[in-house]
PDB file of C-alpha atoms in Angstrom:
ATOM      1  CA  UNK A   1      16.919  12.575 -64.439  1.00  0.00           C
ATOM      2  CA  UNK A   2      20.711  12.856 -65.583  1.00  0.00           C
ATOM      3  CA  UNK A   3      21.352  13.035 -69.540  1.00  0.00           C
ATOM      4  CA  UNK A   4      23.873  10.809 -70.391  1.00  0.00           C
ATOM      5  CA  UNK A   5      26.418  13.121 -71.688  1.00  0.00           C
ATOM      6  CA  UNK A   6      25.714  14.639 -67.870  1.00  0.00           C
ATOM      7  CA  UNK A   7      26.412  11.336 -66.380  1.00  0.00           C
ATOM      8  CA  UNK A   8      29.513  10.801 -68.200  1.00  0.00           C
ATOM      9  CA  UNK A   9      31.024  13.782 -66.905  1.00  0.00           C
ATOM     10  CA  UNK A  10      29.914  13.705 -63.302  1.00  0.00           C
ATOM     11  CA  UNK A  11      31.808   9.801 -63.238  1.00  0.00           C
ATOM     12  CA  UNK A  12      34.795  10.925 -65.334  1.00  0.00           C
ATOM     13  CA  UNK A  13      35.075  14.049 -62.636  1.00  0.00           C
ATOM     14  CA  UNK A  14      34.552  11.258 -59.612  1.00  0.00           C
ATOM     15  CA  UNK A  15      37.178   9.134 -60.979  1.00  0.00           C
ATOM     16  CA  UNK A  16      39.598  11.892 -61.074  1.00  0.00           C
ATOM     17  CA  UNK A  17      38.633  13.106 -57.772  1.00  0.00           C
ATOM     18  CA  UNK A  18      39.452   9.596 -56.387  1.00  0.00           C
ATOM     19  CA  UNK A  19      43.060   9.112 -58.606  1.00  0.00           C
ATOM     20  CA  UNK A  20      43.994  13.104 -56.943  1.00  0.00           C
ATOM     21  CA  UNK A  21      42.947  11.741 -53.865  1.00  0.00           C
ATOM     22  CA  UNK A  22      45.082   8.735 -54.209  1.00  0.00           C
ATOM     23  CA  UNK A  23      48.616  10.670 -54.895  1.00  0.00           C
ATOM     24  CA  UNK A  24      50.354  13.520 -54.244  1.00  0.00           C
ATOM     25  CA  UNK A  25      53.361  14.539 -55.215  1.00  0.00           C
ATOM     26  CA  UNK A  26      55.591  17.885 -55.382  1.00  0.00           C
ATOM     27  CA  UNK A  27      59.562  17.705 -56.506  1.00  0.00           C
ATOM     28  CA  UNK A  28      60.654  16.661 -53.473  1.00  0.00           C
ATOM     29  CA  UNK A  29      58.021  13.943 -52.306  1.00  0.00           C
ATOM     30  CA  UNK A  30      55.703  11.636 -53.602  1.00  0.00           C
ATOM     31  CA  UNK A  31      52.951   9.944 -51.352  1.00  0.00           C
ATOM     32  CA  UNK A  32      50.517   7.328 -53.647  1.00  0.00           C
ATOM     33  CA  UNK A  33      48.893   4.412 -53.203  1.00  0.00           C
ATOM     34  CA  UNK A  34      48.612   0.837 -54.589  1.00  0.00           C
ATOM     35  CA  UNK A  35      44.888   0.922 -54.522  1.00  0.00           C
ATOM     36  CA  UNK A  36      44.975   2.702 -57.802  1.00  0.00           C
ATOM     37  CA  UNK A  37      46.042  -0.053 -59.669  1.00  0.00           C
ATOM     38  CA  UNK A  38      45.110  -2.947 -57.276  1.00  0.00           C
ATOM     39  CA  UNK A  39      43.564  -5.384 -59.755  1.00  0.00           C
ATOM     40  CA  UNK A  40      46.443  -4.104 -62.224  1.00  0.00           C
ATOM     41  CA  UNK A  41      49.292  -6.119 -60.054  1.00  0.00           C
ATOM     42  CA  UNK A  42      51.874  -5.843 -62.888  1.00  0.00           C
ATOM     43  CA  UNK A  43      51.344  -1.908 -63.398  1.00  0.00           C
ATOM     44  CA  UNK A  44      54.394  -0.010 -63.363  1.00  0.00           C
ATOM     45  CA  UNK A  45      54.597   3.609 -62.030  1.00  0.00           C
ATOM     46  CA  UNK A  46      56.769   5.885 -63.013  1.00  0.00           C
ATOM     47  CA  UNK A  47      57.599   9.079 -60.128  1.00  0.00           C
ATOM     48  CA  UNK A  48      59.916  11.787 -60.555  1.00  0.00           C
ATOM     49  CA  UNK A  49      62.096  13.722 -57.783  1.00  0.00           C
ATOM     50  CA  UNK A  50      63.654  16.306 -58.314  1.00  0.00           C
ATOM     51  CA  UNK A  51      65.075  18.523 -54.920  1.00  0.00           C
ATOM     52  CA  UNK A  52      68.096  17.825 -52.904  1.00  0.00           C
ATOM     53  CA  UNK A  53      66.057  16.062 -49.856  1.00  0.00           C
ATOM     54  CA  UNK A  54      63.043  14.864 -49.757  1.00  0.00           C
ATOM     55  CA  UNK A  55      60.650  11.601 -48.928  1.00  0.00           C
ATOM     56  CA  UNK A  56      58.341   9.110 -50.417  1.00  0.00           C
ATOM     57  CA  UNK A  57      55.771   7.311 -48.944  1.00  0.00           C
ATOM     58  CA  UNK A  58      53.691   4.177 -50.949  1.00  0.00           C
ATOM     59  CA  UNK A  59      50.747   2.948 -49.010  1.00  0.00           C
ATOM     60  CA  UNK A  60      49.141  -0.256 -49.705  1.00  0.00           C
ATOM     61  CA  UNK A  61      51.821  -1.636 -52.293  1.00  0.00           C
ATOM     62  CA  UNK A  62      51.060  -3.257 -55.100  1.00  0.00           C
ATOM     63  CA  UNK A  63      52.491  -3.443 -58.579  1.00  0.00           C
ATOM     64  CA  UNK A  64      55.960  -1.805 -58.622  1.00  0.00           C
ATOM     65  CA  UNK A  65      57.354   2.022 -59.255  1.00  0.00           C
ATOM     66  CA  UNK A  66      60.145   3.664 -60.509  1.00  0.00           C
ATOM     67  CA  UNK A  67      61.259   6.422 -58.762  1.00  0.00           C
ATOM     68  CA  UNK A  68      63.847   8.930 -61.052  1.00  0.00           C
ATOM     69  CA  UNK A  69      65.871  11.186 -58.758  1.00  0.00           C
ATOM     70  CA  UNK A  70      67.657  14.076 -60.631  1.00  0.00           C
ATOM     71  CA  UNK A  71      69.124  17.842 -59.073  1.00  0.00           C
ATOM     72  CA  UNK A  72      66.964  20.319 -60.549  1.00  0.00           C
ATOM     73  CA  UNK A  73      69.813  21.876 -61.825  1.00  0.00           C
ATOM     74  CA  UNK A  74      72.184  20.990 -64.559  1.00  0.00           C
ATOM     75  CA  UNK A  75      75.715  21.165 -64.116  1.00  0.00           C
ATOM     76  CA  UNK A  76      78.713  18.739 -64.168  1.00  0.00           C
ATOM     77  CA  UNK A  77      79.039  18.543 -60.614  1.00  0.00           C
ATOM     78  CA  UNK A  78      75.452  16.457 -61.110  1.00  0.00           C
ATOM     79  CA  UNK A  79      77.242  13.613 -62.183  1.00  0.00           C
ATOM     80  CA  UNK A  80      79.624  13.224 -59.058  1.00  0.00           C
ATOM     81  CA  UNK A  81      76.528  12.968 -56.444  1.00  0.00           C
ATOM     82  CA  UNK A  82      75.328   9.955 -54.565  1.00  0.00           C
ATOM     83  CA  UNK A  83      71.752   9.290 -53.509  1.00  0.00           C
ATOM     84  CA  UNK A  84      71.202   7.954 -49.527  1.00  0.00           C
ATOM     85  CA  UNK A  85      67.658   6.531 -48.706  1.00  0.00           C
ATOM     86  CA  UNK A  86      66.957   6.026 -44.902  1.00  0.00           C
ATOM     87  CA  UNK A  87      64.196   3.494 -44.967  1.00  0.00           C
ATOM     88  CA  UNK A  88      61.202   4.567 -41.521  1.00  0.00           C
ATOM     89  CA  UNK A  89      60.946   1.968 -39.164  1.00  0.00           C
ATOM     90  CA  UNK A  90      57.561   0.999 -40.302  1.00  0.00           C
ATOM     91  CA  UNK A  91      58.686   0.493 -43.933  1.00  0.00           C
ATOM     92  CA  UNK A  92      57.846  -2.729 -45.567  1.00  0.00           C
ATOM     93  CA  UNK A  93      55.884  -4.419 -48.227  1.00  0.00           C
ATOM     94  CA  UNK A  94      58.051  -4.119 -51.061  1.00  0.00           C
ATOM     95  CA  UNK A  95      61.603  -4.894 -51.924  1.00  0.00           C
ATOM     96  CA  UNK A  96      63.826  -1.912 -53.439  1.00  0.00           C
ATOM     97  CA  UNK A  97      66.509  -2.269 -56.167  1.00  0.00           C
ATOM     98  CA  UNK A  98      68.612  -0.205 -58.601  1.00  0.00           C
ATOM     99  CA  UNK A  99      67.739  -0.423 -62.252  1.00  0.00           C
ATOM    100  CA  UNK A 100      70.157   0.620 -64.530  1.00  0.00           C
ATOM    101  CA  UNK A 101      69.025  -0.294 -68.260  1.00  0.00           C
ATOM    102  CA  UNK A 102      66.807  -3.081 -66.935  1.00  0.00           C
ATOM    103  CA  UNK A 103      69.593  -4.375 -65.129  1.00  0.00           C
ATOM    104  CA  UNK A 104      68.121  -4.689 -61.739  1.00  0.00           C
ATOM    105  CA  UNK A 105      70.418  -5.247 -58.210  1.00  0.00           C
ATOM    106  CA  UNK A 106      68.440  -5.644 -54.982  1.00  0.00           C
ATOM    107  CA  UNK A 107      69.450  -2.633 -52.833  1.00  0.00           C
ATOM    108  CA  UNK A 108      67.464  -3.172 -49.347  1.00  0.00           C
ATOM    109  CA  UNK A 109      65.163  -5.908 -49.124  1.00  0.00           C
ATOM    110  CA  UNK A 110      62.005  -5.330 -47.525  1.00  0.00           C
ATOM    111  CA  UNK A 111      63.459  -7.313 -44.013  1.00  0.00           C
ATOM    112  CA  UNK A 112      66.356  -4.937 -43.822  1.00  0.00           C
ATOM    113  CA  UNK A 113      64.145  -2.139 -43.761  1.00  0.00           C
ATOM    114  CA  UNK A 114      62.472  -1.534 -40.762  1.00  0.00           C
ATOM    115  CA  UNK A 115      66.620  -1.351 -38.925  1.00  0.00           C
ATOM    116  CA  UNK A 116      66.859   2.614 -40.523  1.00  0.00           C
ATOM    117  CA  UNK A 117      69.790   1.981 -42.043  1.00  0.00           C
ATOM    118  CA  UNK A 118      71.301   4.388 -44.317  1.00  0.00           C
ATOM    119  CA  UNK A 119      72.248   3.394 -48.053  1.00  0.00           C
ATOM    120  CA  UNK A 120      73.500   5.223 -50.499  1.00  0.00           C
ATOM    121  CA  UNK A 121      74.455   5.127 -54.381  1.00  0.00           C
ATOM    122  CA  UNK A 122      75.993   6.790 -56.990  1.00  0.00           C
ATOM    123  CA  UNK A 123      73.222   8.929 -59.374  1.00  0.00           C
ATOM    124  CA  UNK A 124      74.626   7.288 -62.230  1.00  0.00           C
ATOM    125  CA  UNK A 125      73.705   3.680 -61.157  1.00  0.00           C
ATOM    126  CA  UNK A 126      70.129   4.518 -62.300  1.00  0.00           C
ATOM    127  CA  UNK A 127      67.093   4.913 -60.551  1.00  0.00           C
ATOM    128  CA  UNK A 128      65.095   2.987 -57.846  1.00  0.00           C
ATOM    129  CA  UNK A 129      62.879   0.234 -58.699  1.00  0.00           C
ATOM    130  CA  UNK A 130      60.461  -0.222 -56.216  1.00  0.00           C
ATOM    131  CA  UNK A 131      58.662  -3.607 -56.685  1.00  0.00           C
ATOM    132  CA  UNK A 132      55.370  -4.958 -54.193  1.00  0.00           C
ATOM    133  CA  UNK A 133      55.742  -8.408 -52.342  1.00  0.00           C
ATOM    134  CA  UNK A 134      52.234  -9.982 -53.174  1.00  0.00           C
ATOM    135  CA  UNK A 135      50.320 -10.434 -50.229  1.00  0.00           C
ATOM    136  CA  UNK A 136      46.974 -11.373 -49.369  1.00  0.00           C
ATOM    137  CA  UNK A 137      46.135  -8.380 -46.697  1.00  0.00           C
ATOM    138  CA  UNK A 138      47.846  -5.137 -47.830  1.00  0.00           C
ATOM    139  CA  UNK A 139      45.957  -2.823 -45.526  1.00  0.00           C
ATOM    140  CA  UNK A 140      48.944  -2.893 -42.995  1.00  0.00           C
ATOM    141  CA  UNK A 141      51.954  -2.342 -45.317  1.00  0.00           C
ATOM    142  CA  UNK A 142      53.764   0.804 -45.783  1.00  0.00           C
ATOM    143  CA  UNK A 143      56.716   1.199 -47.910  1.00  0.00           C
ATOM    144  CA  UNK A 144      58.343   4.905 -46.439  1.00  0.00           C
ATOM    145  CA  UNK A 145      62.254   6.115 -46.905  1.00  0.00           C
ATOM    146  CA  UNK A 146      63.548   9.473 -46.816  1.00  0.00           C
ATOM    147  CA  UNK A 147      66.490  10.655 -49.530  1.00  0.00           C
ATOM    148  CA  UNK A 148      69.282  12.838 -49.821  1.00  0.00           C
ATOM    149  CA  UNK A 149      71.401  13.902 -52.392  1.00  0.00           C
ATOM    150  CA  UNK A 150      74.684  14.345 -51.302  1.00  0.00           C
ATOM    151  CA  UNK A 151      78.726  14.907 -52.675  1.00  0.00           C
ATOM    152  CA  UNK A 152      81.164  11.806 -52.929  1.00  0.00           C
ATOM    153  CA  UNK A 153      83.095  13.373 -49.613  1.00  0.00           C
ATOM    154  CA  UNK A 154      80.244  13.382 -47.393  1.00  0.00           C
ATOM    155  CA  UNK A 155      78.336  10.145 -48.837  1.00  0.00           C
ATOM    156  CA  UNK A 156      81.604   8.309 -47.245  1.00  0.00           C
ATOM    157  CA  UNK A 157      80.604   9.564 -44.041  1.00  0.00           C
ATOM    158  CA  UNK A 158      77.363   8.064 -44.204  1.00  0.00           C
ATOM    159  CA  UNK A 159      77.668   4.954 -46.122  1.00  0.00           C
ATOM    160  CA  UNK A 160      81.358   4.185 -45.758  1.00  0.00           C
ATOM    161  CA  UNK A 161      81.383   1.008 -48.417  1.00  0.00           C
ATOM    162  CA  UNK A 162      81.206   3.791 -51.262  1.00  0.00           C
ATOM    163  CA  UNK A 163      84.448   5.158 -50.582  1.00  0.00           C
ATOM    164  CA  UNK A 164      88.142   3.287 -51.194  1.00  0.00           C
ATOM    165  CA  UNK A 165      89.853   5.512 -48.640  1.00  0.00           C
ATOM    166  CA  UNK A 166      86.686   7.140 -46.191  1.00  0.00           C
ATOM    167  CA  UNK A 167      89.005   7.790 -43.350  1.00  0.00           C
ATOM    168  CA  UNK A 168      91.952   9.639 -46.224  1.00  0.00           C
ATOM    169  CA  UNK A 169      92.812  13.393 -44.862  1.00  0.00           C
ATOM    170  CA  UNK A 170      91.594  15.743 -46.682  1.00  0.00           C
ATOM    171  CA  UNK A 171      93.486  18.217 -49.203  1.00  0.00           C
ATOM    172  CA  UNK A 172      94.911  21.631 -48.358  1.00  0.00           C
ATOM    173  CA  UNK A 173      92.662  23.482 -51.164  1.00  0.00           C
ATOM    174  CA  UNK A 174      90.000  20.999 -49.394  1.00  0.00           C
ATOM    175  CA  UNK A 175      90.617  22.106 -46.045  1.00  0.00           C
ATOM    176  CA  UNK A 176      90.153  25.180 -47.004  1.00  0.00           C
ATOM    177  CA  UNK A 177      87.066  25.030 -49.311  1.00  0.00           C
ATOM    178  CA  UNK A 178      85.061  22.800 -47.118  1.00  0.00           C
ATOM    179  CA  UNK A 179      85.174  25.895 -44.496  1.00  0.00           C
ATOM    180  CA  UNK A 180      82.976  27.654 -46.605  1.00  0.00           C
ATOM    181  CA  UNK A 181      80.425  24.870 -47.582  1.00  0.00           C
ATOM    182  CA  UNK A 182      79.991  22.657 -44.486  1.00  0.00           C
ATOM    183  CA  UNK A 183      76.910  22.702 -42.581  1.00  0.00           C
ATOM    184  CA  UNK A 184      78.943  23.380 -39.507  1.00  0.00           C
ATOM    185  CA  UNK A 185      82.034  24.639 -38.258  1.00  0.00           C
ATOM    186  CA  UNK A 186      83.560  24.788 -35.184  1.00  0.00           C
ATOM    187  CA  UNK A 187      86.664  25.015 -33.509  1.00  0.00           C
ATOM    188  CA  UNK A 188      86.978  22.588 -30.716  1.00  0.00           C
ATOM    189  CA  UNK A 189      88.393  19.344 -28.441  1.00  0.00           C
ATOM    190  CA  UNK A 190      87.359  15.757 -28.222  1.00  0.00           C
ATOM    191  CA  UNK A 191      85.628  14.793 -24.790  1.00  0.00           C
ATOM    192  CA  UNK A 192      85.124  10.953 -25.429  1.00  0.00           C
ATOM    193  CA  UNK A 193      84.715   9.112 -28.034  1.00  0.00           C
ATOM    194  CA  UNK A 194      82.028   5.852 -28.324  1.00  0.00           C
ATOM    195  CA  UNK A 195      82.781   3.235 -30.736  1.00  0.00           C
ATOM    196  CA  UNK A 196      79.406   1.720 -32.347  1.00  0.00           C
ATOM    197  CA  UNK A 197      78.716  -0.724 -34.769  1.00  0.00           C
ATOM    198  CA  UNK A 198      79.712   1.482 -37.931  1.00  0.00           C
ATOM    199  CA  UNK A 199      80.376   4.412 -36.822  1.00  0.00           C
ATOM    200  CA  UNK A 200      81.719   6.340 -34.027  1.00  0.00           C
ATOM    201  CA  UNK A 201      80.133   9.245 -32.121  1.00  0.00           C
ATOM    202  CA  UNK A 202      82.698  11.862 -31.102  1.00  0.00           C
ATOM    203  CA  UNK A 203      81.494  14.184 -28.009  1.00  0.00           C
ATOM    204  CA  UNK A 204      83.190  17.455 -28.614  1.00  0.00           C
ATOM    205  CA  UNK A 205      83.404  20.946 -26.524  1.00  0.00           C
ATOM    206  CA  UNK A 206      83.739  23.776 -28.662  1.00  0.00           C
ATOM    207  CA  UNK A 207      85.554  26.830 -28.102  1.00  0.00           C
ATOM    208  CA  UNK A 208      84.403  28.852 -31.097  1.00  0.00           C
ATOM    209  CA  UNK A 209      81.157  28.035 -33.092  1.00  0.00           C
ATOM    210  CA  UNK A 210      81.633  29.518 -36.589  1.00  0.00           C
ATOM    211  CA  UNK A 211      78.310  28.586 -38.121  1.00  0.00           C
ATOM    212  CA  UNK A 212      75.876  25.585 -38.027  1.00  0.00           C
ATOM    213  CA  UNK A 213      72.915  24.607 -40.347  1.00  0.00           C
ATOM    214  CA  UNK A 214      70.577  22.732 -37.383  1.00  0.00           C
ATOM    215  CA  UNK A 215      71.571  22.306 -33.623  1.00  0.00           C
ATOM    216  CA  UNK A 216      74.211  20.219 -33.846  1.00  0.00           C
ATOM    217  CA  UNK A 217      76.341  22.429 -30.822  1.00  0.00           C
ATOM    218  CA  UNK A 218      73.829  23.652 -27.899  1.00  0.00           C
ATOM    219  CA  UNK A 219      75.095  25.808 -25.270  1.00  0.00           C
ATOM    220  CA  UNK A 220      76.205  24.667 -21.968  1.00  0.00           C
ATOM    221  CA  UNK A 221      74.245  27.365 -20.437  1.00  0.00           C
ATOM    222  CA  UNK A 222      75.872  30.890 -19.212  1.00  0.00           C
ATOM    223  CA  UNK A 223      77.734  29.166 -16.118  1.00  0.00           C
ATOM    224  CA  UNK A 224      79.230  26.491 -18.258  1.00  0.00           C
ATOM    225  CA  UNK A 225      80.344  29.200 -21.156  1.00  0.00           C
ATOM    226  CA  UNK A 226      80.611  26.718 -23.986  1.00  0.00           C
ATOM    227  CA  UNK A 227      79.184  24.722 -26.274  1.00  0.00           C
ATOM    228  CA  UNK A 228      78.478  20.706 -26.462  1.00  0.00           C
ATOM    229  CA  UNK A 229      77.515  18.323 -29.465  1.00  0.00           C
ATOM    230  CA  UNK A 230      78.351  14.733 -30.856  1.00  0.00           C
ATOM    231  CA  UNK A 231      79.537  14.268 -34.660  1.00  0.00           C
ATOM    232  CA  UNK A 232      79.936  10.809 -36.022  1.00  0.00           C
ATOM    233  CA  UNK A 233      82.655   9.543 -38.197  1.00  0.00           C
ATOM    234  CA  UNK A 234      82.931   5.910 -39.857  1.00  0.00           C
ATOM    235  CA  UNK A 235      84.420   3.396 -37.218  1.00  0.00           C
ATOM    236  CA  UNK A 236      87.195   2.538 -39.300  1.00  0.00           C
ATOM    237  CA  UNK A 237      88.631   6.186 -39.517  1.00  0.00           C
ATOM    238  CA  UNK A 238      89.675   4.852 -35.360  1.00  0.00           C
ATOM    239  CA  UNK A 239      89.531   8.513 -33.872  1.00  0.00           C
ATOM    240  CA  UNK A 240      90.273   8.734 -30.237  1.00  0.00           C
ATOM    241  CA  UNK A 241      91.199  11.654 -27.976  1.00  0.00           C
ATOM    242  CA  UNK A 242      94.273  13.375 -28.657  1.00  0.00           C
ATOM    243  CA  UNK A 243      96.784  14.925 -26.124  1.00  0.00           C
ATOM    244  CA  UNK A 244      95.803  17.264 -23.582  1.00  0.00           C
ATOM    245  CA  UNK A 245      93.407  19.627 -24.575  1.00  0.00           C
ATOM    246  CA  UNK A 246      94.511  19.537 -28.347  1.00  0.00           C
ATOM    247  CA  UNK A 247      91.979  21.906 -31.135  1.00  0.00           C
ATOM    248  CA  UNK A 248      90.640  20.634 -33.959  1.00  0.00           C
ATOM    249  CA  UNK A 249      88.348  22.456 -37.110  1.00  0.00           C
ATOM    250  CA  UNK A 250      85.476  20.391 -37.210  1.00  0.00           C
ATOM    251  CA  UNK A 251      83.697  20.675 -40.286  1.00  0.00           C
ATOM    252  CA  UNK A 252      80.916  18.686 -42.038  1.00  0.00           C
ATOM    253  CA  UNK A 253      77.479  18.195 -43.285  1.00  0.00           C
ATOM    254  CA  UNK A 254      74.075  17.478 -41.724  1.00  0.00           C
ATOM    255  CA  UNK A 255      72.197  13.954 -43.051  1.00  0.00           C
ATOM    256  CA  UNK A 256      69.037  13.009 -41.899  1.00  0.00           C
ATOM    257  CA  UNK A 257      70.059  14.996 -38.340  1.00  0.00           C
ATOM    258  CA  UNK A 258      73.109  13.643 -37.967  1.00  0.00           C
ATOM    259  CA  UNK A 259      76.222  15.651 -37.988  1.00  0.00           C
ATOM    260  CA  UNK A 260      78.624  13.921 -40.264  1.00  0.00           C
ATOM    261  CA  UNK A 261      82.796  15.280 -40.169  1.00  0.00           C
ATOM    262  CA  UNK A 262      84.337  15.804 -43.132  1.00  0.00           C
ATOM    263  CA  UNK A 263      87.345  17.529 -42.569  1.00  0.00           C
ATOM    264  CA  UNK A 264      88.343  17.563 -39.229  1.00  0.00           C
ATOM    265  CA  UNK A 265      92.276  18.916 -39.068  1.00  0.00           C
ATOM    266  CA  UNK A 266      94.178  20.176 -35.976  1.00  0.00           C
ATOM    267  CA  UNK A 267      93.628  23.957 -35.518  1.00  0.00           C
ATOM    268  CA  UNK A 268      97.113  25.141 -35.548  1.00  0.00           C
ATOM    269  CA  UNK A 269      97.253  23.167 -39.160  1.00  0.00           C
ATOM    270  CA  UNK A 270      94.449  24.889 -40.129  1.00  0.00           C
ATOM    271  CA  UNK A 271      95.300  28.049 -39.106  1.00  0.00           C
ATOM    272  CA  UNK A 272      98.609  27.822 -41.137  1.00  0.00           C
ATOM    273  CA  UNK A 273      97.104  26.932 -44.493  1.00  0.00           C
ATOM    274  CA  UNK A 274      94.200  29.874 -44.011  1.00  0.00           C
ATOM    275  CA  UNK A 275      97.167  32.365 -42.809  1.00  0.00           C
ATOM    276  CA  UNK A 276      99.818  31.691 -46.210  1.00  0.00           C
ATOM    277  CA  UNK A 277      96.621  31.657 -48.249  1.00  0.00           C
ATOM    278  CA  UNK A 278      95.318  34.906 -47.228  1.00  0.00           C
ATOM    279  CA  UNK A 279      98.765  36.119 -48.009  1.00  0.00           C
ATOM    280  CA  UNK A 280      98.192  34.900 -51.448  1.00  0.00           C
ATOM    281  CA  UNK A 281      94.916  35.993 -51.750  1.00  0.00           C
ATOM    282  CA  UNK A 282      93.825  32.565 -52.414  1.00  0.00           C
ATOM    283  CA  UNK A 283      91.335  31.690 -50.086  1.00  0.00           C
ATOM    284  CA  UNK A 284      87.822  31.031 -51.050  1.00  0.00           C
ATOM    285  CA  UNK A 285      86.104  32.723 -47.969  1.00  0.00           C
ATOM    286  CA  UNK A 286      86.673  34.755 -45.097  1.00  0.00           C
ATOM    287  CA  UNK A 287      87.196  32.875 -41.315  1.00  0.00           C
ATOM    288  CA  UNK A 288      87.260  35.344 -37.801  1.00  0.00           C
ATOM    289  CA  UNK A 289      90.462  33.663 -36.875  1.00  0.00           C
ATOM    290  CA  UNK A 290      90.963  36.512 -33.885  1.00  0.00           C
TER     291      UNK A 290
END
């Protein structure tokens, strides 16, 4: 026979068992469920995120969440990042919006959802506010994105409407930075280019592969001696073939396995600005230009 005291602790260890079971959650993602708080409809959840890339998955919606999405490190370049969600095909359940001082603005409703489109935001517009659709049967409903945190140049690439100018060349000193902090770089010429919707994938062969984060550029195999891949660049920006077999840099970043360009000037250009900076002394990182 149980004591009470006994009994007390065996339920409050049960309980806590079932909550753990419930959610889990790390700086990057968060996984819960509505069930928690299921006869609670108007509970509020607060979840905190704190990596560069990550995902969050809420099963069985109910009530709402506010998800807080913050570099783990402090510095003033914080301030100047975007967040971009890519919503699963599965996702629904629950509409998202952006709360900023209670202020909210519907971001993706839950019927836009399930097309995988990315969205993105400034960091400063607040954080996500995640609210259930009340329904009757929530075994079914999933409400799934991943994020991305990601620098005003290469947000433009992926969610063009953030940007005045998306399609504006880039800088000298930007040239030559973004060299040293793209995900890839590669020296190259435009095969074809396919216009879609919003964007426009560029088939490139490259002639020299400098570096790349994920397979973006796969080898043609030892007869072909080169190397293939597609980048994508906002429709408007209205790239096409140039003449001949004209070079280009390519340079960008990776989001959500795409390969987004970011700077993307013709070779000989680049080769100019890298060749009077080295004979200043000036440049930010060393390129095998041989």
């Amino acid at each position: 026979m149980l004591t009470p005291i006994l009994a007390y602790l065996l339920s409050v260890l049960l309980l806590c068992r079932i909550a753990f079971s419930q959610y889990s959650s790390d700086q990057c993602s968060w996984r819960g469920s509505g069930l928690t708080h299921e006869g609670h409809a108007r509970d509020v959840e607060q979840v905190y995120l704190r990596c560069s890339q990550g995902s969050l998955e809420w099963l069985y919606p109910t009530g709402a969440i506010i998800v807080n999405m913050r570099p783990n490190t402090l510095s003033s370049a914080a301030s100047r990042l975007s967040v971009c969600i890519k919503p699963s095909a599965n996702s629904h359940g629950a509409n998202i919006y952006l709360d900023r001082a209670g202020k909210l603005r519907l971001l993706l409703p839950e019927k836009e959802q399930a097309l995988g489109k990315v969205t993105c935001f400034s960091i400063q517009e607040g954080a996500l506010f995640i609210e259930a659709i009340p329904h009757r049967d929530i075994s079914r409903r999933i409400t799934s994105f991943q994020y991305e945190l990601v620098s005003e140049r290469t947000t433009s690439g992926v969610d063009p409407r953030l940007s005045s100018a998306p399609c504006q060349p880039c800088s000298d000193a930007e040239v030559l930075l973004t060299v040293c902090t793209s995900d890839f770089v590669a020296r190259g010429t435009i095969l074809g280019v396919e216009q879609e919707e919003e964007q426009s994938t560029v088939t490139v062969a490259i002639a020299h592969l400098y570096k790349q984060k994920m397979q973006v550029f796969a080898s043609g195999g030892v007869r072909a001696r080169r190397w293939m891949g597609q980048v994508r660049i906002p429709r408007q920006c209205g790239v096409k073939p140039g003449p001949g077999e004209e070079e280009f840099l390519f340079t960008g970043s990776i989001r959500f396995g795409e390969a987004w360009v970011g700077c993307a000037p013709r070779y000989k250009d680049f080769l100019r600005l890298y060749r009077e900076a080295e004979q200043k002394g000036t440049n930010p990182c060393f390129v095998d230009t041989d």
